[in-house]
mmCIF file of C-alpha atoms and ligand atoms in Angstrom:
data_model
loop_
_atom_site.group_PDB
_atom_site.id
_atom_site.type_symbol
_atom_site.label_atom_id
_atom_site.label_comp_id
_atom_site.label_asym_id
_atom_site.label_seq_id
_atom_site.Cartn_x
_atom_site.Cartn_y
_atom_site.Cartn_z
ATOM 1 C CA MET A 1 -19.370 69.861 -111.642
ATOM 2 C CA ASN A 2 -18.399 66.458 -110.569
ATOM 3 C CA ARG A 3 -15.029 67.748 -110.104
ATOM 4 C CA HIS A 4 -16.192 70.816 -107.860
ATOM 5 C CA SER A 5 -18.246 68.618 -105.233
ATOM 6 C CA PRO A 6 -17.321 67.950 -101.873
ATOM 7 C CA ALA A 7 -15.532 64.639 -100.533
ATOM 8 C CA PRO A 8 -18.631 62.424 -99.098
ATOM 9 C CA THR A 9 -18.073 62.159 -95.467
ATOM 10 C CA PRO A 10 -16.699 59.187 -94.570
ATOM 11 C CA PRO A 11 -19.488 57.240 -91.927
ATOM 12 C CA ALA A 12 -18.819 58.554 -88.399
ATOM 13 C CA PRO A 13 -17.246 55.759 -86.459
ATOM 14 C CA PRO A 14 -19.990 53.801 -84.361
ATOM 15 C CA ARG A 15 -20.806 55.317 -81.327
ATOM 16 C CA SER A 16 -19.820 53.242 -78.004
ATOM 17 C CA VAL A 17 -22.772 52.706 -75.296
ATOM 18 C CA ASP A 18 -21.330 55.116 -72.852
ATOM 19 C CA GLU A 19 -21.534 57.374 -75.395
ATOM 20 C CA ILE A 20 -24.731 56.461 -76.264
ATOM 21 C CA THR A 21 -26.235 56.406 -72.484
ATOM 22 C CA ALA A 22 -24.239 59.440 -71.427
ATOM 23 C CA SER A 23 -22.916 56.890 -68.730
ATOM 24 C CA ARG A 24 -26.697 56.509 -67.090
ATOM 25 C CA ARG A 25 -27.337 52.927 -67.067
ATOM 26 C CA LEU A 26 -30.402 51.882 -65.262
ATOM 27 C CA ARG A 27 -29.714 48.106 -65.318
ATOM 28 C CA ARG A 28 -27.155 49.216 -62.274
ATOM 29 C CA MET A 29 -30.141 49.636 -59.721
ATOM 30 C CA ARG A 30 -31.624 46.257 -61.426
ATOM 31 C CA LYS A 31 -28.299 44.066 -60.635
ATOM 32 C CA ALA A 32 -29.002 42.653 -57.408
ATOM 33 C CA ASP A 33 -32.641 41.612 -55.521
ATOM 34 C CA TRP A 34 -31.375 44.092 -52.314
ATOM 35 C CA SER A 35 -31.175 46.950 -54.955
ATOM 36 C CA ARG A 36 -33.619 46.390 -56.590
ATOM 37 C CA ARG A 37 -35.968 45.987 -53.195
ATOM 38 C CA LEU A 38 -34.201 49.329 -52.409
ATOM 39 C CA VAL A 39 -35.570 51.123 -55.455
ATOM 40 C CA ARG A 40 -39.156 49.445 -55.379
ATOM 41 C CA GLU A 41 -41.543 52.675 -56.152
ATOM 42 C CA ASN A 42 -44.973 50.382 -55.057
ATOM 43 C CA HIS A 43 -45.742 47.719 -52.594
ATOM 44 C CA LEU A 44 -48.382 45.169 -52.320
ATOM 45 C CA THR A 45 -49.487 44.693 -48.972
ATOM 46 C CA VAL A 46 -52.034 42.625 -46.678
ATOM 47 C CA ASP A 47 -53.855 46.248 -46.594
ATOM 48 C CA ASP A 48 -54.391 46.465 -49.799
ATOM 49 C CA LEU A 49 -56.756 43.393 -49.853
ATOM 50 C CA ILE A 50 -60.415 43.377 -49.199
ATOM 51 C CA TRP A 51 -62.095 39.873 -50.767
ATOM 52 C CA PRO A 52 -65.109 39.250 -52.208
ATOM 53 C CA ILE A 53 -66.677 36.110 -50.877
ATOM 54 C CA PHE A 54 -70.771 34.667 -52.323
ATOM 55 C CA LEU A 55 -73.153 33.136 -49.600
ATOM 56 C CA THR A 56 -75.701 30.540 -49.922
ATOM 57 C CA GLU A 57 -78.354 29.202 -48.156
ATOM 58 C CA GLY A 58 -78.162 26.115 -45.793
ATOM 59 C CA GLU A 59 -75.481 25.042 -43.616
ATOM 60 C CA ASN A 60 -71.745 23.670 -44.238
ATOM 61 C CA ARG A 61 -72.383 24.348 -47.555
ATOM 62 C CA ARG A 62 -69.570 24.823 -49.794
ATOM 63 C CA GLU A 63 -70.182 24.875 -53.371
ATOM 64 C CA GLU A 64 -68.142 25.193 -56.263
ATOM 65 C CA ILE A 65 -68.451 27.764 -59.165
ATOM 66 C CA PRO A 66 -67.061 26.245 -62.232
ATOM 67 C CA ALA A 67 -66.054 29.075 -64.103
ATOM 68 C CA MET A 68 -64.454 30.621 -60.599
ATOM 69 C CA PRO A 69 -62.058 27.248 -59.721
ATOM 70 C CA GLY A 70 -61.179 27.980 -55.509
ATOM 71 C CA VAL A 71 -63.790 30.014 -55.364
ATOM 72 C CA PHE A 72 -66.970 28.923 -53.682
ATOM 73 C CA ARG A 73 -70.293 29.798 -52.631
ATOM 74 C CA LEU A 74 -70.002 30.118 -48.655
ATOM 75 C CA SER A 75 -73.402 29.091 -46.539
ATOM 76 C CA VAL A 76 -72.996 31.423 -43.475
ATOM 77 C CA ASP A 77 -71.193 29.296 -40.615
ATOM 78 C CA LEU A 78 -68.257 28.654 -42.959
ATOM 79 C CA ALA A 79 -68.534 32.401 -44.484
ATOM 80 C CA ILE A 80 -67.896 32.707 -40.222
ATOM 81 C CA ARG A 81 -64.872 30.117 -40.820
ATOM 82 C CA GLU A 82 -63.570 31.996 -43.313
ATOM 83 C CA ALA A 83 -64.095 35.504 -42.034
ATOM 84 C CA GLU A 84 -61.815 34.330 -39.472
ATOM 85 C CA ARG A 85 -59.302 32.746 -41.426
ATOM 86 C CA ALA A 86 -59.084 36.263 -43.470
ATOM 87 C CA ALA A 87 -58.758 38.433 -40.058
ATOM 88 C CA GLY A 88 -56.237 35.920 -39.004
ATOM 89 C CA LEU A 89 -54.143 36.795 -42.121
ATOM 90 C CA GLY A 90 -54.791 40.295 -41.595
ATOM 91 C CA ILE A 91 -57.306 40.917 -44.525
ATOM 92 C CA PRO A 92 -58.999 44.365 -43.868
ATOM 93 C CA ALA A 93 -62.334 43.580 -45.371
ATOM 94 C CA LEU A 94 -64.556 41.415 -46.834
ATOM 95 C CA ALA A 95 -67.894 41.665 -49.844
ATOM 96 C CA THR A 96 -70.548 39.966 -49.964
ATOM 97 C CA PHE A 97 -72.672 38.521 -52.353
ATOM 98 C CA PRO A 98 -75.680 36.950 -52.071
ATOM 99 C CA ASN A 99 -76.814 33.889 -53.864
ATOM 100 C CA VAL A 100 -80.830 34.360 -53.024
ATOM 101 C CA ASP A 101 -82.501 31.480 -53.429
ATOM 102 C CA MET A 102 -84.940 31.405 -56.757
ATOM 103 C CA ALA A 103 -88.133 31.474 -55.132
ATOM 104 C CA LEU A 104 -87.165 34.627 -53.309
ATOM 105 C CA ARG A 105 -86.433 36.502 -56.856
ATOM 106 C CA ASN A 106 -89.209 38.854 -58.590
ATOM 107 C CA ARG A 107 -89.457 41.755 -60.976
ATOM 108 C CA THR A 108 -88.558 44.316 -58.441
ATOM 109 C CA GLY A 109 -86.064 42.888 -56.124
ATOM 110 C CA ALA A 110 -88.484 43.525 -52.908
ATOM 111 C CA GLU A 111 -86.725 40.881 -50.623
ATOM 112 C CA ILE A 112 -83.497 43.568 -50.438
ATOM 113 C CA LEU A 113 -86.043 45.248 -48.522
ATOM 114 C CA ASN A 114 -86.286 42.060 -45.647
ATOM 115 C CA PRO A 115 -84.096 42.756 -43.081
ATOM 116 C CA ASP A 116 -82.944 38.815 -42.529
ATOM 117 C CA ASN A 117 -82.603 38.485 -46.609
ATOM 118 C CA LEU A 118 -78.929 36.409 -46.894
ATOM 119 C CA ILE A 119 -76.966 38.939 -46.939
ATOM 120 C CA ASN A 120 -78.117 40.691 -43.972
ATOM 121 C CA ARG A 121 -77.491 37.435 -41.943
ATOM 122 C CA GLY A 122 -74.024 37.277 -43.359
ATOM 123 C CA THR A 123 -73.414 40.249 -41.698
ATOM 124 C CA ARG A 124 -75.248 39.716 -38.437
ATOM 125 C CA ALA A 125 -73.040 36.413 -38.339
ATOM 126 C CA ILE A 126 -69.928 37.952 -39.319
ATOM 127 C CA LYS A 127 -69.731 41.121 -37.572
ATOM 128 C CA ALA A 128 -70.489 38.682 -34.254
ATOM 129 C CA ALA A 129 -67.736 36.143 -34.168
ATOM 130 C CA VAL A 130 -65.134 38.715 -36.260
ATOM 131 C CA PRO A 131 -65.897 41.992 -35.046
ATOM 132 C CA GLU A 132 -62.726 43.319 -36.268
ATOM 133 C CA ILE A 133 -62.780 42.710 -39.852
ATOM 134 C CA GLY A 134 -65.217 45.099 -42.316
ATOM 135 C CA VAL A 135 -67.407 44.146 -44.053
ATOM 136 C CA ILE A 136 -69.162 45.590 -47.418
ATOM 137 C CA THR A 137 -72.553 44.828 -48.899
ATOM 138 C CA ASP A 138 -73.209 45.269 -51.847
ATOM 139 C CA ALA A 139 -76.545 47.375 -52.762
ATOM 140 C CA ALA A 140 -77.804 46.601 -55.820
ATOM 141 C CA LEU A 141 -81.181 44.894 -56.906
ATOM 142 C CA ASP A 142 -79.806 42.269 -59.592
ATOM 143 C CA PRO A 143 -79.395 39.049 -56.980
ATOM 144 C CA PHE A 144 -83.144 39.232 -55.435
ATOM 145 C CA THR A 145 -84.660 40.709 -59.486
ATOM 146 C CA ASP A 146 -85.941 37.759 -61.541
ATOM 147 C CA HIS A 147 -84.812 39.212 -64.485
ATOM 148 C CA GLY A 148 -81.247 39.685 -63.187
ATOM 149 C CA HIS A 149 -81.005 43.352 -63.822
ATOM 150 C CA ASP A 150 -80.178 46.082 -61.625
ATOM 151 C CA GLY A 151 -83.383 47.458 -61.240
ATOM 152 C CA ILE A 152 -86.952 47.935 -61.562
ATOM 153 C CA LEU A 153 -87.972 47.017 -64.758
ATOM 154 C CA ARG A 154 -91.149 48.004 -66.161
ATOM 155 C CA ASP A 155 -92.234 47.828 -69.451
ATOM 156 C CA GLY A 156 -88.492 47.051 -71.133
ATOM 157 C CA VAL A 157 -86.872 50.044 -69.499
ATOM 158 C CA ILE A 158 -85.039 50.082 -66.191
ATOM 159 C CA VAL A 159 -86.814 52.718 -63.779
ATOM 160 C CA ASN A 160 -84.266 54.814 -62.727
ATOM 161 C CA ASP A 161 -85.954 56.691 -59.655
ATOM 162 C CA GLU A 162 -87.830 53.792 -57.928
ATOM 163 C CA THR A 163 -84.704 51.923 -58.080
ATOM 164 C CA VAL A 164 -82.962 54.102 -56.181
ATOM 165 C CA ALA A 165 -84.978 54.581 -53.608
ATOM 166 C CA THR A 166 -85.625 50.843 -53.177
ATOM 167 C CA VAL A 167 -82.236 50.428 -52.990
ATOM 168 C CA ALA A 168 -81.330 53.546 -50.444
ATOM 169 C CA GLY A 169 -84.226 51.416 -48.266
ATOM 170 C CA GLY A 170 -81.817 48.008 -48.495
ATOM 171 C CA ALA A 171 -78.575 49.757 -47.925
ATOM 172 C CA VAL A 172 -80.185 50.967 -44.666
ATOM 173 C CA LEU A 173 -81.130 47.702 -43.806
ATOM 174 C CA GLN A 174 -77.506 46.868 -44.445
ATOM 175 C CA ALA A 175 -76.081 49.515 -42.315
ATOM 176 C CA ALA A 176 -79.180 48.089 -38.944
ATOM 177 C CA ALA A 177 -77.618 44.798 -39.664
ATOM 178 C CA GLY A 178 -73.610 45.914 -39.023
ATOM 179 C CA ALA A 179 -72.454 46.297 -42.189
ATOM 180 C CA ASP A 180 -69.353 49.540 -41.653
ATOM 181 C CA ILE A 181 -69.246 50.278 -45.924
ATOM 182 C CA ILE A 182 -71.929 50.207 -48.269
ATOM 183 C CA ALA A 183 -71.527 49.779 -51.906
ATOM 184 C CA PRO A 184 -73.728 50.451 -54.541
ATOM 185 C CA SER A 185 -73.361 48.985 -57.303
ATOM 186 C CA ASP A 186 -75.955 49.327 -59.751
ATOM 187 C CA MET A 187 -75.264 52.940 -61.477
ATOM 188 C CA MET A 188 -78.809 54.838 -61.306
ATOM 189 C CA ASP A 189 -78.330 58.807 -61.023
ATOM 190 C CA GLY A 190 -78.553 59.921 -57.839
ATOM 191 C CA ARG A 191 -78.068 56.904 -55.515
ATOM 192 C CA ILE A 192 -74.912 58.058 -53.396
ATOM 193 C CA GLY A 193 -76.975 61.333 -52.793
ATOM 194 C CA ALA A 194 -80.178 59.273 -51.952
ATOM 195 C CA ILE A 195 -78.029 56.218 -49.782
ATOM 196 C CA ARG A 196 -76.595 59.289 -47.769
ATOM 197 C CA ASP A 197 -79.906 60.602 -47.142
ATOM 198 C CA ALA A 198 -81.307 57.420 -46.039
ATOM 199 C CA LEU A 199 -78.215 56.102 -44.356
ATOM 200 C CA ASP A 200 -77.920 59.813 -41.752
ATOM 201 C CA ALA A 201 -81.829 60.260 -41.391
ATOM 202 C CA ALA A 202 -81.614 56.093 -40.033
ATOM 203 C CA GLY A 203 -78.497 57.577 -37.537
ATOM 204 C CA PHE A 204 -76.085 55.820 -39.246
ATOM 205 C CA GLN A 205 -74.010 58.989 -39.995
ATOM 206 C CA ASP A 206 -70.537 56.059 -39.302
ATOM 207 C CA VAL A 207 -71.508 53.669 -42.608
ATOM 208 C CA ALA A 208 -69.020 54.991 -45.383
ATOM 209 C CA ILE A 209 -70.399 54.451 -48.967
ATOM 210 C CA MET A 210 -67.954 53.203 -51.013
ATOM 211 C CA SER A 211 -69.268 53.940 -54.549
ATOM 212 C CA TYR A 212 -68.821 51.386 -57.912
ATOM 213 C CA ALA A 213 -68.469 55.201 -59.369
ATOM 214 C CA THR A 214 -67.264 53.866 -62.833
ATOM 215 C CA LYS A 215 -68.761 50.574 -63.302
ATOM 216 C CA PHE A 216 -68.842 49.592 -66.829
ATOM 217 C CA ALA A 217 -70.964 47.590 -69.346
ATOM 218 C CA SER A 218 -68.607 44.468 -69.485
ATOM 219 C CA ALA A 219 -67.748 41.229 -70.694
ATOM 220 C CA PHE A 220 -65.731 40.282 -67.660
ATOM 221 C CA TYR A 221 -68.417 39.720 -65.567
ATOM 222 C CA GLY A 222 -69.757 36.403 -66.360
ATOM 223 C CA PRO A 223 -68.161 33.650 -64.272
ATOM 224 C CA TYR A 224 -69.959 36.165 -61.314
ATOM 225 C CA ARG A 225 -73.491 35.708 -62.992
ATOM 226 C CA GLU A 226 -72.750 31.837 -62.624
ATOM 227 C CA ALA A 227 -72.105 32.866 -59.025
ATOM 228 C CA ILE A 228 -75.337 34.338 -58.195
ATOM 229 C CA GLY A 229 -77.084 32.610 -60.536
ATOM 230 C CA THR A 230 -78.134 35.894 -62.452
ATOM 231 C CA LYS A 231 -76.159 34.283 -65.647
ATOM 232 C CA GLY A 232 -79.736 32.276 -67.368
ATOM 233 C CA LEU A 233 -82.044 35.144 -66.356
ATOM 234 C CA LEU A 234 -80.366 37.999 -67.577
ATOM 235 C CA LYS A 235 -82.198 38.772 -71.091
ATOM 236 C CA GLY A 236 -80.542 41.560 -73.321
ATOM 237 C CA ASP A 237 -77.651 43.599 -71.668
ATOM 238 C CA LYS A 238 -76.782 46.371 -68.926
ATOM 239 C CA LYS A 239 -76.079 49.200 -71.360
ATOM 240 C CA THR A 240 -78.317 51.478 -70.768
ATOM 241 C CA TYR A 241 -77.238 52.080 -67.171
ATOM 242 C CA TYR A 242 -73.559 50.757 -66.718
ATOM 243 C CA LEU A 243 -70.844 53.229 -68.703
ATOM 244 C CA ASP A 244 -69.922 52.340 -72.158
ATOM 245 C CA HIS A 245 -66.429 51.115 -71.827
ATOM 246 C CA ALA A 246 -65.251 53.179 -75.315
ATOM 247 C CA ASN A 247 -65.476 56.541 -72.552
ATOM 248 C CA THR A 248 -62.991 58.484 -69.858
ATOM 249 C CA ASP A 249 -64.325 61.560 -69.296
ATOM 250 C CA GLU A 250 -67.756 60.304 -68.793
ATOM 251 C CA ALA A 251 -66.190 57.863 -65.805
ATOM 252 C CA MET A 252 -64.796 61.021 -64.595
ATOM 253 C CA ARG A 253 -68.202 62.584 -64.683
ATOM 254 C CA GLU A 254 -69.586 59.706 -62.642
ATOM 255 C CA ILE A 255 -66.985 59.876 -59.911
ATOM 256 C CA GLU A 256 -67.182 63.670 -59.670
ATOM 257 C CA GLN A 257 -70.846 63.432 -59.228
ATOM 258 C CA ASP A 258 -70.482 61.048 -56.990
ATOM 259 C CA LEU A 259 -68.153 62.278 -54.640
ATOM 260 C CA ASP A 260 -70.427 65.628 -54.900
ATOM 261 C CA GLU A 261 -73.495 63.240 -53.641
ATOM 262 C CA GLY A 262 -71.543 61.969 -50.926
ATOM 263 C CA ALA A 263 -69.121 58.753 -51.368
ATOM 264 C CA ASP A 264 -66.373 58.213 -49.529
ATOM 265 C CA MET A 265 -64.553 55.861 -51.782
ATOM 266 C CA ILE A 266 -64.657 55.472 -55.148
ATOM 267 C CA MET A 267 -64.042 52.166 -57.176
ATOM 268 C CA VAL A 268 -63.062 51.084 -60.463
ATOM 269 C CA LYS A 269 -64.588 48.135 -62.048
ATOM 270 C CA PRO A 270 -63.440 45.954 -64.354
ATOM 271 C CA GLY A 271 -59.801 46.683 -63.315
ATOM 272 C CA LEU A 272 -57.065 45.705 -65.805
ATOM 273 C CA PRO A 273 -58.243 46.852 -68.871
ATOM 274 C CA TYR A 274 -59.123 49.548 -66.776
ATOM 275 C CA LEU A 275 -55.663 51.510 -65.604
ATOM 276 C CA ASP A 276 -55.929 54.300 -67.768
ATOM 277 C CA ILE A 277 -59.098 54.924 -65.344
ATOM 278 C CA ILE A 278 -57.508 54.143 -62.316
ATOM 279 C CA ARG A 279 -54.518 56.702 -63.092
ATOM 280 C CA ARG A 280 -56.766 59.208 -64.348
ATOM 281 C CA ALA A 281 -59.205 59.234 -61.369
ATOM 282 C CA ARG A 282 -56.261 59.651 -58.697
ATOM 283 C CA ASP A 283 -54.339 62.024 -60.840
ATOM 284 C CA GLU A 284 -57.943 64.417 -60.610
ATOM 285 C CA PHE A 285 -59.519 63.446 -57.293
ATOM 286 C CA ALA A 286 -57.318 62.186 -54.847
ATOM 287 C CA VAL A 287 -59.870 60.468 -53.004
ATOM 288 C CA PRO A 288 -59.556 56.854 -51.842
ATOM 289 C CA THR A 289 -59.398 54.775 -54.915
ATOM 290 C CA PHE A 290 -59.989 50.929 -55.036
ATOM 291 C CA ALA A 291 -60.207 48.744 -58.431
ATOM 292 C CA TYR A 292 -62.418 45.111 -58.740
ATOM 293 C CA GLN A 293 -60.358 42.254 -60.183
ATOM 294 C CA VAL A 294 -63.436 40.587 -61.211
ATOM 295 C CA SER A 295 -64.736 37.525 -61.876
ATOM 296 C CA GLY A 296 -63.331 36.938 -65.480
ATOM 297 C CA GLU A 297 -60.344 38.343 -64.813
ATOM 298 C CA TYR A 298 -59.724 35.718 -61.770
ATOM 299 C CA ALA A 299 -60.998 32.859 -64.494
ATOM 300 C CA MET A 300 -58.431 33.969 -67.501
ATOM 301 C CA ILE A 301 -55.105 33.748 -64.906
ATOM 302 C CA GLU A 302 -56.725 31.186 -63.076
ATOM 303 C CA ALA A 303 -57.701 29.329 -66.650
ATOM 304 C CA ALA A 304 -54.514 29.798 -68.556
ATOM 305 C CA SER A 305 -52.581 28.771 -65.192
ATOM 306 C CA ALA A 306 -54.294 25.362 -65.278
ATOM 307 C CA ASN A 307 -53.416 24.624 -68.295
ATOM 308 C CA GLY A 308 -50.051 25.311 -67.468
ATOM 309 C CA TRP A 309 -49.570 28.716 -69.992
ATOM 310 C CA ILE A 310 -48.562 31.390 -67.315
ATOM 311 C CA ASP A 311 -47.179 31.264 -64.045
ATOM 312 C CA GLY A 312 -50.832 31.625 -61.829
ATOM 313 C CA GLU A 313 -48.618 32.774 -59.026
ATOM 314 C CA ALA A 314 -47.114 35.085 -60.569
ATOM 315 C CA ALA A 315 -49.412 36.376 -62.917
ATOM 316 C CA MET A 316 -51.900 36.991 -59.464
ATOM 317 C CA LEU A 317 -49.199 38.908 -57.747
ATOM 318 C CA GLU A 318 -48.020 41.139 -61.058
ATOM 319 C CA SER A 319 -51.503 42.124 -61.922
ATOM 320 C CA LEU A 320 -52.290 43.446 -58.215
ATOM 321 C CA MET A 321 -49.362 45.344 -58.459
ATOM 322 C CA ALA A 322 -50.659 46.830 -61.655
ATOM 323 C CA PHE A 323 -53.106 48.436 -59.672
ATOM 324 C CA LYS A 324 -50.890 49.595 -57.113
ATOM 325 C CA ARG A 325 -49.050 51.106 -59.942
ATOM 326 C CA ALA A 326 -51.728 53.019 -61.447
ATOM 327 C CA GLY A 327 -53.055 54.677 -58.301
ATOM 328 C CA CYS A 328 -55.671 52.379 -55.895
ATOM 329 C CA ASP A 329 -55.349 52.232 -51.899
ATOM 330 C CA GLY A 330 -57.008 48.832 -52.965
ATOM 331 C CA ILE A 331 -57.945 45.984 -54.403
ATOM 332 C CA LEU A 332 -60.839 43.720 -54.321
ATOM 333 C CA THR A 333 -59.848 40.214 -55.807
ATOM 334 C CA TYR A 334 -61.005 36.586 -55.536
ATOM 335 C CA PHE A 335 -57.346 36.113 -54.894
ATOM 336 C CA ALA A 336 -57.539 37.784 -51.445
ATOM 337 C CA PRO A 337 -56.086 34.883 -49.164
ATOM 338 C CA ARG A 338 -54.374 33.331 -51.219
ATOM 339 C CA VAL A 339 -51.594 36.797 -51.964
ATOM 340 C CA ALA A 340 -52.350 36.975 -48.227
ATOM 341 C CA GLU A 341 -50.584 33.892 -47.534
ATOM 342 C CA ILE A 342 -48.148 34.610 -49.684
ATOM 343 C CA LEU A 343 -47.192 38.099 -48.263
ATOM 344 C CA LYS A 344 -47.298 36.543 -45.145
ATOM 345 C CA GLY A 345 -44.082 34.392 -45.998
HETATM 346 C C1 PBG B 401 -73.789 43.515 -60.043
HETATM 347 C C2 PBG B 401 -72.235 42.911 -60.033
HETATM 348 C C3 PBG B 401 -71.334 42.849 -60.898
HETATM 349 C C4 PBG B 401 -70.392 42.071 -59.854
HETATM 350 C C5 PBG B 401 -70.723 42.514 -58.736
HETATM 351 N N1 PBG B 401 -71.850 43.310 -58.732
HETATM 352 C C6 PBG B 401 -72.166 42.708 -61.981
HETATM 353 C C7 PBG B 401 -72.537 42.024 -62.954
HETATM 354 O O1 PBG B 401 -73.410 41.154 -62.244
HETATM 355 O O2 PBG B 401 -73.384 42.863 -63.836
HETATM 356 C C8 PBG B 401 -69.478 41.637 -61.233
HETATM 357 C C9 PBG B 401 -68.041 41.012 -60.211
HETATM 358 C C10 PBG B 401 -67.410 40.487 -60.890
HETATM 359 O O3 PBG B 401 -67.488 39.747 -61.665
HETATM 360 O O4 PBG B 401 -66.708 39.505 -59.984
HETATM 361 N N2 PBG B 401 -74.241 44.309 -59.293
#
């Protein structure tokens, strides 16, 4: 038997790299800066940036936020200076978030219905001083409630429809103050349609809606809650209204619904842990798509950078390019002025 078995075939000689790659060597175009630039698929420009800023009462106040080094709560007079700086850098828009006086917060967030609340005073002052910059206002109750939730709390439940009516009223006042884009961030059902109707009825057909369409219940909002003073207030979590972070199909249903109700632009929030949602949204809906690189994402990069564990500037730019690659038209980022300075060269 052994005599009849074929001689063992000798091992094939190792293939050359040319044989393995069939001469397709992808390193060729990476060999120099000029060739890398030539084939670069995505670009980050100042036009991609929306700068979220925090407002606070008083004058000439610039308060540090410990978990967000380099980010400050600004009194309106100083916010105007920053708006001028942003416009000078070519940043298209600001998004404002108010740190409301605790005495003005209550169970229903009624202060959102004050035409002269902090957010509206901020908008009026910024639009008067720097009319060329876009102002995006946050339409949600959490800065105004004494429990830190985005909705009216009754018997332990966030009541949807009453919240929607209040937020829609607040949105009209934000538009009246000069907001260019209303950004509802509370994930209540039906809020986009209600806000659109309310804006139109009040004559604000040209005020756009950027929906926080897919806002996930997330641990990455921690530093923000410190910034607007909801950290110590919030009891429980927001899982009955924000999306479960395990879900993708449900996120697409939220986007579809918000577009049907009249959203002009959609946002994915947080950003970097949700690039799959951004890509899928872009592919399925092809509408103006934004991401919010939230406070916790900012804090992580800053903290690692401060420890010398990463190159903070490189990580910042790489993280922002990731959003472009995933299909974003723009990014809300606390890095906006720093990036704009770098891009300006
Ligand atoms: C709530 C709101 C949140 C953020 C902005 N508006 C989340 C929250 O407090 O639950 C987060 C922004 C950030 O973390 O940078 N309407």
